[in-house]
PDB file of C-alpha atoms in Angstrom:
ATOM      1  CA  UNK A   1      85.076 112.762 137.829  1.00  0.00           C
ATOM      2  CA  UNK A   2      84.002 110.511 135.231  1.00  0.00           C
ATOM      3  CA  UNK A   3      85.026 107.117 135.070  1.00  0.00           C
ATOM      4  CA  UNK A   4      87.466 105.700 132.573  1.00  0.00           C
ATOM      5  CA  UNK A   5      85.280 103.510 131.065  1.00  0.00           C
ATOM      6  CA  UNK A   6      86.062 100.039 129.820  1.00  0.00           C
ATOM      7  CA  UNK A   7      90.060  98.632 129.055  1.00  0.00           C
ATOM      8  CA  UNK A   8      91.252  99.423 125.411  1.00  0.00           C
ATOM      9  CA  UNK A   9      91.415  95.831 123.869  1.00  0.00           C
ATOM     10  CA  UNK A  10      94.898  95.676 123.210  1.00  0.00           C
ATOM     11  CA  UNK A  11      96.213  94.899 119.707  1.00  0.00           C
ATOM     12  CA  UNK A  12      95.972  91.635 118.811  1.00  0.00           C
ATOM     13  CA  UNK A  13      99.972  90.195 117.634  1.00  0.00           C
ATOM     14  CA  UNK A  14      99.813  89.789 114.361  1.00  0.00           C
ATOM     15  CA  UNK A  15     100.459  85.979 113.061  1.00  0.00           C
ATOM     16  CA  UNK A  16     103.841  85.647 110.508  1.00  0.00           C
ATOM     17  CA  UNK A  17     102.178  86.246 107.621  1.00  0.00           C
ATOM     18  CA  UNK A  18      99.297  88.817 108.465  1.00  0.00           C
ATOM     19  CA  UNK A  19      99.880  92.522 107.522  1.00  0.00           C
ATOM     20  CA  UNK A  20      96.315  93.372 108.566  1.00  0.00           C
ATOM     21  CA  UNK A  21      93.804  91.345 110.106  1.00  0.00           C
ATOM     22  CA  UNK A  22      90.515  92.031 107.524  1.00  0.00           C
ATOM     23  CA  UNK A  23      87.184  90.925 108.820  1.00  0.00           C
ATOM     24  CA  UNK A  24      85.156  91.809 105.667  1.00  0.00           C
ATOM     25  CA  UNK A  25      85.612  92.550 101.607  1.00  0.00           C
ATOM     26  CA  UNK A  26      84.141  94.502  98.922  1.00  0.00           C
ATOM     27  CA  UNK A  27      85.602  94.110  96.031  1.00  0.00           C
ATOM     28  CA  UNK A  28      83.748  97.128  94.164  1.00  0.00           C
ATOM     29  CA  UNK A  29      82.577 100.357  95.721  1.00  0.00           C
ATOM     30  CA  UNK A  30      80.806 103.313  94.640  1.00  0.00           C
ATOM     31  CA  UNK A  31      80.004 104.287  97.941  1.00  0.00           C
ATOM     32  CA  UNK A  32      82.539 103.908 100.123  1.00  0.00           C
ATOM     33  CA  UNK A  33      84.429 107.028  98.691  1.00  0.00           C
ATOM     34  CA  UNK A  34      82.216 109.668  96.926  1.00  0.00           C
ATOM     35  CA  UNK A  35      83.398 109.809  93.643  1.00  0.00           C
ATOM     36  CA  UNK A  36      85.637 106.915  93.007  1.00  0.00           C
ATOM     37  CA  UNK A  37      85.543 103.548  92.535  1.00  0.00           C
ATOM     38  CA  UNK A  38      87.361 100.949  94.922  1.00  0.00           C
ATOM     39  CA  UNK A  39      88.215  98.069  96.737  1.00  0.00           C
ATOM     40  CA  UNK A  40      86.930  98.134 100.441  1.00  0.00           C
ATOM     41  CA  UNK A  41      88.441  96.183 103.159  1.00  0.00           C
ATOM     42  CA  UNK A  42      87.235  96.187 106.155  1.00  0.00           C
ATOM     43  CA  UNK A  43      89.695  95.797 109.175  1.00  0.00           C
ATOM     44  CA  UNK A  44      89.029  93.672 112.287  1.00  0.00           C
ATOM     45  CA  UNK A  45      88.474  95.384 115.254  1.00  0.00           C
ATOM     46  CA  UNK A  46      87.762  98.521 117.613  1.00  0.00           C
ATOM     47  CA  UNK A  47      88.530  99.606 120.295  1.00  0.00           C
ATOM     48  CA  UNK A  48      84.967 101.392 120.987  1.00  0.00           C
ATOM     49  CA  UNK A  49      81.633  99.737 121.466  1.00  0.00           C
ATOM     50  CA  UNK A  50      79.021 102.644 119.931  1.00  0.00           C
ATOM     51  CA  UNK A  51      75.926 101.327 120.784  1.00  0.00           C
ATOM     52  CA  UNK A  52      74.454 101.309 117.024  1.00  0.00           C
ATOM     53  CA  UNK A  53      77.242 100.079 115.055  1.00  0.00           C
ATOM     54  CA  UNK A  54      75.556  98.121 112.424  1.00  0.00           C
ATOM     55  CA  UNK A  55      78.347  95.630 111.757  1.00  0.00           C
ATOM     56  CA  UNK A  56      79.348  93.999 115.667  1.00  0.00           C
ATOM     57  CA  UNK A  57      80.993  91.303 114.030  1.00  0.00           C
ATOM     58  CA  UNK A  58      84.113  93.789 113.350  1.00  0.00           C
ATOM     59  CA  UNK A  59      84.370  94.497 116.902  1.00  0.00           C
ATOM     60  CA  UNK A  60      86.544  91.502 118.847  1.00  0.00           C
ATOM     61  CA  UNK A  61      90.348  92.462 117.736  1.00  0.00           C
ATOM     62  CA  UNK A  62      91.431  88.800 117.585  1.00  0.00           C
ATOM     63  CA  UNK A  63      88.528  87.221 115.192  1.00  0.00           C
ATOM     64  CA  UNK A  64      89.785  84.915 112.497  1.00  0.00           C
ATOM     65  CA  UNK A  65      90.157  87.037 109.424  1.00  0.00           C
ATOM     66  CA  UNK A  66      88.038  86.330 106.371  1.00  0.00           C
ATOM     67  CA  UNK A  67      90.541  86.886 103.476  1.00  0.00           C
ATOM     68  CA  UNK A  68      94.234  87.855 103.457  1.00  0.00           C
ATOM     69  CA  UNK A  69      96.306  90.826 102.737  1.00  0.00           C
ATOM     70  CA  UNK A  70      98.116  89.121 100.343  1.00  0.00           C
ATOM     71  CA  UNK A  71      94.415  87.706  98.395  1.00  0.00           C
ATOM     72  CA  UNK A  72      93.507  91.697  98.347  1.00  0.00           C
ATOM     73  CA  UNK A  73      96.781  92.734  96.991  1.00  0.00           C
ATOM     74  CA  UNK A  74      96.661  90.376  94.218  1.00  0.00           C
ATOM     75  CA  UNK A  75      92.866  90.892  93.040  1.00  0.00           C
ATOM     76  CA  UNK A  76      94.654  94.990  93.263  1.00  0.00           C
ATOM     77  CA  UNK A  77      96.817  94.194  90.890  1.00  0.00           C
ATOM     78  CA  UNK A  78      94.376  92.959  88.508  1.00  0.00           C
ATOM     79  CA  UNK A  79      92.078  95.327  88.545  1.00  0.00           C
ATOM     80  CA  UNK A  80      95.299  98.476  87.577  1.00  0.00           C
ATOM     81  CA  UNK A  81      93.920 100.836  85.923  1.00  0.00           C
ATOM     82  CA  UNK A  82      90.644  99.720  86.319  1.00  0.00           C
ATOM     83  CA  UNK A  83      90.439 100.946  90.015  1.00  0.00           C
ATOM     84  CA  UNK A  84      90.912 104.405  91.326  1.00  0.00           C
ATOM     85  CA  UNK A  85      91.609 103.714  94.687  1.00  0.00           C
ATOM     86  CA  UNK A  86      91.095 101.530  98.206  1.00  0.00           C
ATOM     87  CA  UNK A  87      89.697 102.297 101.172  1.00  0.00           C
ATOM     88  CA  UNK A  88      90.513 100.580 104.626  1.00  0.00           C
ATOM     89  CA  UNK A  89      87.657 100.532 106.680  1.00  0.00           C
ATOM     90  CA  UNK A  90      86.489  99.057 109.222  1.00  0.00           C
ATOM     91  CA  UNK A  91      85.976  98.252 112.778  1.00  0.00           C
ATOM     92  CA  UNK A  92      89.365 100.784 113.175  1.00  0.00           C
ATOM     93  CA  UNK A  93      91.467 100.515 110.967  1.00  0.00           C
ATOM     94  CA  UNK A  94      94.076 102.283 112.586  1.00  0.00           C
ATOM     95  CA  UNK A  95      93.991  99.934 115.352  1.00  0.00           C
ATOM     96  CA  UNK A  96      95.965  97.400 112.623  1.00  0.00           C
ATOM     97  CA  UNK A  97     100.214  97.951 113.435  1.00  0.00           C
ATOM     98  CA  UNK A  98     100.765  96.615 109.860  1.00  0.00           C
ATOM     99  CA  UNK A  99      98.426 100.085 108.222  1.00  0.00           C
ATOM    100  CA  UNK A 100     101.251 101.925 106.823  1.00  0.00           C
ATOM    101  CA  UNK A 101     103.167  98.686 104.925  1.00  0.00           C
ATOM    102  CA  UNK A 102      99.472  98.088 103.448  1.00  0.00           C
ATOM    103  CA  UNK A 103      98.920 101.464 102.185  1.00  0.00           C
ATOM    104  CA  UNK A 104     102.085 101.449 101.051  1.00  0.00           C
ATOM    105  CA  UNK A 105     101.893  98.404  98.902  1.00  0.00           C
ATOM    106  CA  UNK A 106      98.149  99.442  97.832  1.00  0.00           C
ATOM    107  CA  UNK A 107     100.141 102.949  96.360  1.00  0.00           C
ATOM    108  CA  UNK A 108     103.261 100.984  94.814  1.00  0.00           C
ATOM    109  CA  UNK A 109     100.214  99.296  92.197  1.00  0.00           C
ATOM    110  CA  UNK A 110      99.290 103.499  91.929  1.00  0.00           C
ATOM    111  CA  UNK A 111      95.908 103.404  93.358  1.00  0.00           C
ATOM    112  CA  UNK A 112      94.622 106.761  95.799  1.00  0.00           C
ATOM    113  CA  UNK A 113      94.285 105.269  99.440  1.00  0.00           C
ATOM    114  CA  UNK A 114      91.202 106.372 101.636  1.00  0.00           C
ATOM    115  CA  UNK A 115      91.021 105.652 105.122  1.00  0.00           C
ATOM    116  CA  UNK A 116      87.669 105.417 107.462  1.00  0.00           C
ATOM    117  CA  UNK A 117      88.552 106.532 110.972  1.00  0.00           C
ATOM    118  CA  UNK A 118      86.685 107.515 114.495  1.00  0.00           C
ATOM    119  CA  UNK A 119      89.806 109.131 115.309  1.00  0.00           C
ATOM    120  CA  UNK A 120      90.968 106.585 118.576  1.00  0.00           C
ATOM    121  CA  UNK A 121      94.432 106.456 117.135  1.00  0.00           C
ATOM    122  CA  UNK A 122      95.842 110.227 117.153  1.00  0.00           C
ATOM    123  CA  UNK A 123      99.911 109.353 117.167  1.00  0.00           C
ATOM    124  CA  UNK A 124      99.186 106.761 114.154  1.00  0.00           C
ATOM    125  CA  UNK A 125      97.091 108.781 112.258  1.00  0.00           C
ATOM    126  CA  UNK A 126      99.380 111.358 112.022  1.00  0.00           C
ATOM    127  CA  UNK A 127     101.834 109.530 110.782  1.00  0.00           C
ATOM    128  CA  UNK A 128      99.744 108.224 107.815  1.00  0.00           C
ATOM    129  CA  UNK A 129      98.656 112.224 107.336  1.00  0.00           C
ATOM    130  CA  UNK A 130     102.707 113.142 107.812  1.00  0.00           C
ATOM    131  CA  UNK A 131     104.233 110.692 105.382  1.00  0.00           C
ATOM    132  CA  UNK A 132     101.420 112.007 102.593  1.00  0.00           C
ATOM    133  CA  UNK A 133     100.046 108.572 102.130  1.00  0.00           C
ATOM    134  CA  UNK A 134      96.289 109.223 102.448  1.00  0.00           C
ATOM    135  CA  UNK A 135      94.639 110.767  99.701  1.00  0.00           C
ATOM    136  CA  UNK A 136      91.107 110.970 101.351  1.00  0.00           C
ATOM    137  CA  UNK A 137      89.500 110.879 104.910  1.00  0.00           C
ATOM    138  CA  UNK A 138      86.147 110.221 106.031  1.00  0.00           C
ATOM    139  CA  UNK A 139      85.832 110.406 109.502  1.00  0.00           C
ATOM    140  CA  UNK A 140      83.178 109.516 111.761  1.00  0.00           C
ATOM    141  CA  UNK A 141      82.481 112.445 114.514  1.00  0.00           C
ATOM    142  CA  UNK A 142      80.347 110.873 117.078  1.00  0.00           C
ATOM    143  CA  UNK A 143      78.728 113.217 119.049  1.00  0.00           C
ATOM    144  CA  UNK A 144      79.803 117.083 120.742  1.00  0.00           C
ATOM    145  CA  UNK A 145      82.615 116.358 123.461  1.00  0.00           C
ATOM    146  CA  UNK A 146      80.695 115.871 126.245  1.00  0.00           C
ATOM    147  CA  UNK A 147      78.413 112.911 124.727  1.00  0.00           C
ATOM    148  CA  UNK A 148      81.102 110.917 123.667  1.00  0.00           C
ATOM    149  CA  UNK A 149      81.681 108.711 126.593  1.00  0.00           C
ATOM    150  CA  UNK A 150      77.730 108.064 126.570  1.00  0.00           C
ATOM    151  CA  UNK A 151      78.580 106.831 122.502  1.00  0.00           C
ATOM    152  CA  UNK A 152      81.640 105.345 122.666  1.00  0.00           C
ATOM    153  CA  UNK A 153      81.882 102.992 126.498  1.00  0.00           C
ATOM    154  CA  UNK A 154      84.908 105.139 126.404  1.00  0.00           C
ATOM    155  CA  UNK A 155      86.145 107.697 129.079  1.00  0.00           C
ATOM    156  CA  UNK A 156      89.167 109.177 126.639  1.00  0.00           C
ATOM    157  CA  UNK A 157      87.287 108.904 123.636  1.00  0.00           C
ATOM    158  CA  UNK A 158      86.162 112.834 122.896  1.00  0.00           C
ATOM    159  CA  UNK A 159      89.948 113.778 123.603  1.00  0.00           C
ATOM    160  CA  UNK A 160      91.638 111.334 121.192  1.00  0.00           C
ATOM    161  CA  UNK A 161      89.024 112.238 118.597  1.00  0.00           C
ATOM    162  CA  UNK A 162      89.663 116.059 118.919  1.00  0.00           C
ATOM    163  CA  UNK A 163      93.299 115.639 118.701  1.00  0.00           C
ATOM    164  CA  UNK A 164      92.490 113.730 115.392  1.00  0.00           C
ATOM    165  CA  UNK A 165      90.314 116.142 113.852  1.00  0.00           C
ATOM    166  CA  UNK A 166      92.286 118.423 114.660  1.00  0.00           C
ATOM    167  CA  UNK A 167      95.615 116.863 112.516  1.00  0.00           C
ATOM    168  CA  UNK A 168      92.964 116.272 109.831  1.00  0.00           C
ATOM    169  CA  UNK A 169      91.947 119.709 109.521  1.00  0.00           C
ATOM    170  CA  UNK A 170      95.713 120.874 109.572  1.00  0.00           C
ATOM    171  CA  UNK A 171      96.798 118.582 106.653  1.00  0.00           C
ATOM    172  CA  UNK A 172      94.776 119.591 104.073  1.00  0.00           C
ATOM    173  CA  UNK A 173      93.867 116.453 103.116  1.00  0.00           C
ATOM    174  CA  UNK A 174      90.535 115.922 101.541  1.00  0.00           C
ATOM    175  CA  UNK A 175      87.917 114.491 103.621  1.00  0.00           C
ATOM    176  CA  UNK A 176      84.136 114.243 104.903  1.00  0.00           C
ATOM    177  CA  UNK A 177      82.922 114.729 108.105  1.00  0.00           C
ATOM    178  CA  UNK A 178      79.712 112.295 109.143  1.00  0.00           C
ATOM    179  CA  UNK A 179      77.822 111.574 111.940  1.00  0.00           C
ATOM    180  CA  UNK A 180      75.641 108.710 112.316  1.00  0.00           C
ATOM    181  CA  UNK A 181      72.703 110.083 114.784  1.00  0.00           C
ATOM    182  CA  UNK A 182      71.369 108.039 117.158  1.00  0.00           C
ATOM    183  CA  UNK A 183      68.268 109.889 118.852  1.00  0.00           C
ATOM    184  CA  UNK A 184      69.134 108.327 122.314  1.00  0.00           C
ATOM    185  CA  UNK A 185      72.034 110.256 122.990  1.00  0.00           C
ATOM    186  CA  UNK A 186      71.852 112.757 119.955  1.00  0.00           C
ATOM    187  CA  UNK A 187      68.909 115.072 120.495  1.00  0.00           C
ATOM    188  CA  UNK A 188      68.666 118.488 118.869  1.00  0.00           C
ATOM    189  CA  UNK A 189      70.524 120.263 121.586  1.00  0.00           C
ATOM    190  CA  UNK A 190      73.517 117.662 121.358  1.00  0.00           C
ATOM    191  CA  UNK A 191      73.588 118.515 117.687  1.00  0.00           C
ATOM    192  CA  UNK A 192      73.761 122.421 117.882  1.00  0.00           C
ATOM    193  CA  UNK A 193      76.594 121.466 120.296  1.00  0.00           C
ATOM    194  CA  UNK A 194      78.554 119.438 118.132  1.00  0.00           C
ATOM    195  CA  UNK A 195      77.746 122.312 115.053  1.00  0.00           C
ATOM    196  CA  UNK A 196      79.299 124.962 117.485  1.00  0.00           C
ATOM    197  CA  UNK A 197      82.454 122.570 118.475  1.00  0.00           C
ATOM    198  CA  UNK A 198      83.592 122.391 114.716  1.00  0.00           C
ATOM    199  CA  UNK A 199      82.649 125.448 114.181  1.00  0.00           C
ATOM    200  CA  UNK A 200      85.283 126.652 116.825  1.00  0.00           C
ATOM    201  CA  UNK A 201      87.739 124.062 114.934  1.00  0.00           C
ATOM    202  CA  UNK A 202      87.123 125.383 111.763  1.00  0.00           C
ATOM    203  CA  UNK A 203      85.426 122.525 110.239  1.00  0.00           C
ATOM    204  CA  UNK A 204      82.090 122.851 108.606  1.00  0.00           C
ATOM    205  CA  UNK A 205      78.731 120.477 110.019  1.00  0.00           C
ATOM    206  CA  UNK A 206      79.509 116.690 109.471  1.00  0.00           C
ATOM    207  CA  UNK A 207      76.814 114.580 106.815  1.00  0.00           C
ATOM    208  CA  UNK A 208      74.517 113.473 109.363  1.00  0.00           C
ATOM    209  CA  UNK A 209      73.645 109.440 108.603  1.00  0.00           C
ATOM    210  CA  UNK A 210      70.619 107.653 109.773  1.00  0.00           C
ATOM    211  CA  UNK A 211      71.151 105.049 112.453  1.00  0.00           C
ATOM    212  CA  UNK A 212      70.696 101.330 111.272  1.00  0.00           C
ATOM    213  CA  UNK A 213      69.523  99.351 113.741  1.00  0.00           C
ATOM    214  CA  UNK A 214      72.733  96.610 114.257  1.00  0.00           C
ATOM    215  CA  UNK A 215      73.174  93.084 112.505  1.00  0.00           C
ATOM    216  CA  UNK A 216      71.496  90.535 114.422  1.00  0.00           C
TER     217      UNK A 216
END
């Protein structure tokens, strides 16, 4: 049987006037969601521990956030009609309890709302995907089923990602499929595998993405 892996890091309470805890900021994108241009932020904390995330700084759940909710809001509102959307990022976004009131208050200013996701959150994702408030997904699929564990530290992993794949594919929404390769657990065999598992979801290959090697 293979082991569980590593405790979830549970979700850190947020303080009285935090909606989300954001770790990180860009105030312009072009890249972030292809075709539009928007506001990044870039939520604080996950609850895997991939081996080549480039950004490690996102990973403890309780850091000290770098801006406030409230800071992002406001430069939103400035920027109306100037802005076609924002995109909560991350770290896991969905690991934040306060998601929905943000995207909710980034819609009210009529911005499109994209979300990056691994998938760890099934239950709250498809809420988000339920109450129609996500206009565009891209989401990170990290290896075929049986290499997840070996990606993520994470025994559960490959089943909470399938079950959110799966909801993505059944919504409709609009989306893009990546997957950042890493040659150490990702050879050429592991990629025909993971080809043939969306196939048999109905999903087409994922973007593949060069691995960066991680911020010192």
């Amino acid at each position: 049987m293979s082991p569980a892996g590593p405790a979830v890091p549970p979700v850190p309470a947020a303080q009285p006037d935090e909606v989300i805890r954001i770790g990180g900021w860009s105030r312009l994108s072009t890249c972030d969601w292809p075709g539009r241009l928007v506001t990044t932020v870039f939520c604080q904390g996950c609850p895997w521990r991939c081996g080549y995330c480039h950004n490690p700084g996102l990973l403890p759940a309780r850091a000290p956030a770098a801006v406030s909710w409230d800071e992002v809001l406001g430069h939103l509102a400035r920027r109306t009609g100037l802005l076609d959307g924002i995109v909560f990022s991350g770290g896991e976004p969905l690991l934040q309890r306060g998601l929905p009131r943000a995207v909710r208050e980034a819609r009210a200013l009529g911005l499109e709302v994209g979300l990056h996701t691994g998938g760890a959150f099934p239950r709250r994702l498809a809420r988000l995907l339920d109450a129609g408030l996500l206009d565009w997904v891209g989401f990170d699929v990290k290896a075929p089923p049986g290499r997840y564990e070996r990606v993520t530290g994470i025994g559960h992993a490959a089943a909470s990602a399938e079950r959110s794949l799966r909801l993505l594919l059944a919504s409709g929404v609009p989306h893009q499929l990546r997957t950042t390769v890493d040659p150490a657990h990702l050879d050429p065999p592991a990629m025909a595998d993971l080809d043939g598992w969306l196939a048999d979801l109905g999903a087409r290959p994922t973007l593949r993405q060069t691995m960066r090697p991680p911020a010192a």
